[in-house]
Short mmCIF file of C-alpha atoms in Angstrom, two decimals:
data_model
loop_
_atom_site.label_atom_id
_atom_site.label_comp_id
_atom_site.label_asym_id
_atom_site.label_seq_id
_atom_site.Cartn_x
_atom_site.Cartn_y
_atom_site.Cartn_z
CA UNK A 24 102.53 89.36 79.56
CA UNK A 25 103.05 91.50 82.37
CA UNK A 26 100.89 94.36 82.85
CA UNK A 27 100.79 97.09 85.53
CA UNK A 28 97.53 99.46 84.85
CA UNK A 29 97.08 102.73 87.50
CA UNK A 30 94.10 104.75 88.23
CA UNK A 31 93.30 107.42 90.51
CA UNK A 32 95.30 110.49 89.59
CA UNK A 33 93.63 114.05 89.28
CA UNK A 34 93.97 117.57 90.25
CA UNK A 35 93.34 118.07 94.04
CA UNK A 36 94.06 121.29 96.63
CA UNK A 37 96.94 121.36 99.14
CA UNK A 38 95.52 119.13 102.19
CA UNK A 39 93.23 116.71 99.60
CA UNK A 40 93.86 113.28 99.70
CA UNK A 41 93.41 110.86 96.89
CA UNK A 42 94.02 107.38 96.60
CA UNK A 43 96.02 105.55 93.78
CA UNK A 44 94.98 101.98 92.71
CA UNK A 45 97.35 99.95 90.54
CA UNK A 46 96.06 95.94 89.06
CA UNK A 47 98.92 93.44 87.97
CA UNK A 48 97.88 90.63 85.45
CA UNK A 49 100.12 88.33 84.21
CA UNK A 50 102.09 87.08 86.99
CA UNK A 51 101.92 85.64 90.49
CA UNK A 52 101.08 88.51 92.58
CA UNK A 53 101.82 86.77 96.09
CA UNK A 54 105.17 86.67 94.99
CA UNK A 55 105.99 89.73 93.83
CA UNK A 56 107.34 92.97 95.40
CA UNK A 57 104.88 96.28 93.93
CA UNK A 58 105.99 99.74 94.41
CA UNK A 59 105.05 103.43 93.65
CA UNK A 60 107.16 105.56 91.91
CA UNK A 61 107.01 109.46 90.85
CA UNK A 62 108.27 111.46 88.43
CA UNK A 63 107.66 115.46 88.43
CA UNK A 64 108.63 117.69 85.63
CA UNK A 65 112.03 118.34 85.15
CA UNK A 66 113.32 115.84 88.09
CA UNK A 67 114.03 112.29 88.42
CA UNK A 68 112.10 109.31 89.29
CA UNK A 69 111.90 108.99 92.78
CA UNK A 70 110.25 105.39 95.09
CA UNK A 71 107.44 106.69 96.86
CA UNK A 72 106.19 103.46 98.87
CA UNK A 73 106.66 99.73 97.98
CA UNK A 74 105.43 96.71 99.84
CA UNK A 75 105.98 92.88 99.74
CA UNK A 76 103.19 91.36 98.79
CA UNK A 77 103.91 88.06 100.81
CA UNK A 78 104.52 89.37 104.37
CA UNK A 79 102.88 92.53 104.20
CA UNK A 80 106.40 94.76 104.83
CA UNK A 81 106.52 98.33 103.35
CA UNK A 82 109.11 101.21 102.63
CA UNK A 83 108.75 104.45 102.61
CA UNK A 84 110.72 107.61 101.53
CA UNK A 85 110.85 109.91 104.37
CA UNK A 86 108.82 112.67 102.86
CA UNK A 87 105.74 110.64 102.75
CA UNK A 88 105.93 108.97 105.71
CA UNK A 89 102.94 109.87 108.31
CA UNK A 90 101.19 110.88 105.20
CA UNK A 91 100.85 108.26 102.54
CA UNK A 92 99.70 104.97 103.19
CA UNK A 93 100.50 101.68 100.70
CA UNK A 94 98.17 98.15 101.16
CA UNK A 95 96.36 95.78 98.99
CA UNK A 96 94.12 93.18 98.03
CA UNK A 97 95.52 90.23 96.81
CA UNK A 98 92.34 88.74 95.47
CA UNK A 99 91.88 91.76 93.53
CA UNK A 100 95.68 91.52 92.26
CA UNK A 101 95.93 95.35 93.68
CA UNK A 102 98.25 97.60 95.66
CA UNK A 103 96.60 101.41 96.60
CA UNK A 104 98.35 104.32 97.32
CA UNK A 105 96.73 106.91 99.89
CA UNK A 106 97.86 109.56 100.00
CA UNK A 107 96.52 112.97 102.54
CA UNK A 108 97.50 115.94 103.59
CA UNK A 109 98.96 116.31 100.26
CA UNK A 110 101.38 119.51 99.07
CA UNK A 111 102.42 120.66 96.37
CA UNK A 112 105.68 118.95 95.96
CA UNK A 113 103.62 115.99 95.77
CA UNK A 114 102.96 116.50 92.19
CA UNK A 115 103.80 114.10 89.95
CA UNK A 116 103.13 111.10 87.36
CA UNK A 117 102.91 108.36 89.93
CA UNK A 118 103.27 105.12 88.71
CA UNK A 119 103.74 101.28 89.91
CA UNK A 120 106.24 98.96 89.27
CA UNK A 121 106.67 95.52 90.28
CA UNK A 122 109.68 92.88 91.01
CA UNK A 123 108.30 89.82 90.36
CA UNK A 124 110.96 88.06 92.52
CA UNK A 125 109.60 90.08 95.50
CA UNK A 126 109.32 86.55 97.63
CA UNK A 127 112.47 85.46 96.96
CA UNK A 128 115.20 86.05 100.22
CA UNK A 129 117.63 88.33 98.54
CA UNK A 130 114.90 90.50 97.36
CA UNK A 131 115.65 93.93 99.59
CA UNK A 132 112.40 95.92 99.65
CA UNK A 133 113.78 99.27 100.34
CA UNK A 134 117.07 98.84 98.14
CA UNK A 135 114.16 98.70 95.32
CA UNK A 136 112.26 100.85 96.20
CA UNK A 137 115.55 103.44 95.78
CA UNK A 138 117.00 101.33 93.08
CA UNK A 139 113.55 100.78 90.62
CA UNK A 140 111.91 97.53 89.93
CA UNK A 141 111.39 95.17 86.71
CA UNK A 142 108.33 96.27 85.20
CA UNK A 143 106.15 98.95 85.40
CA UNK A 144 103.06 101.15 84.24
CA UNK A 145 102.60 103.69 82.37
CA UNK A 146 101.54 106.20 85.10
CA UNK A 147 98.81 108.47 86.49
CA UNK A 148 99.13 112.73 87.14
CA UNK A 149 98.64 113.41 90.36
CA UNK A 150 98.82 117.26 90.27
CA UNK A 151 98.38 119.86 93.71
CA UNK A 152 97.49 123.15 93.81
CA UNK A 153 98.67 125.20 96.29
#
C-alpha cells in the first residue's frame, strides 16, 4: 500500500521559515516523481515544488521560486520542503503527492506538478501571520 505521511506544518510570522518533511512507504522511491501541493481556504489546489527522485530535477511555481527549496534523502524514503521568507499567501494545507512512474521517459515533471500526481497525503497546515 502506498502511503505518503507529512510533517512539519505550524503557525509561523511573515519572514519564518519552516521546513516540510514528507516519507513514502510502499513503493520504489528511486523511481518515483514526489511533489508538494497546497490548498488554501476557499481556492484550488495549486503544485508548489516537485522533483524526480532519479536525476535530482525540480519544478517550481513561480511564486516560490528564490524562496522555497525541495530535496531529499533517498535512504530515508523522504522529500523536504523549505520554505523562508514566508508571507502570508503562503498559507495553506501543504501536502505531497507522488507519481510512481516518475523514472519512466514520458513522465513530464512540471506538466505534474500543474496537472497533480497519483497518490497523495493527507496534508499538513502551514498557516502565516502577517
Amino acid at each position: 500500500e502506498v502511503q505518503l505521511v507529512e510533517s512539519g506544518g505550524d503557525l509561523v510570522q511573515a519572514g519564518g521559515s519552516l521546513r516540510l518533511s514528507c516519507t513514502g512507504s510502499g513503493f520504489t522511491f528511486d523511481d518515483a516523481a514526489i511533489g508538494w501541493f497546497r490548498q488554501a481556504p476557499g481556492k484550488g489546489r495549486e503544485g508548489v515544488s516537485c522533483l524526480r527522485i532519479s536525476d535530482g530535477s525540480t519544478h517550481y511555481v513561480d511564486s516560490v521560486k528564490g524562496r522555497f527549496t525541495i530535496s531529499s534523502d533517498n535512504a530515508k524514503n523522504s522529500v523536504y520542503l523549505q520554505m523562508n521568507s514566508l508571507k502570508p499567501e503562503d498559507t495553506a494545507v501543504y501536502f505531497c503527492a507522488a507519481d510512481l512512474w516518475g523514472r519512466a521517459s514520458d513522465h513530464a515533471l512540471g506538466f505534474r506538478c500543474n496537472f497533480g500526481m497519483d497518490y497523495r497525503g493527507k496534508g499538513t497546515l502551514v498557516a502565516v501571520s502577517s
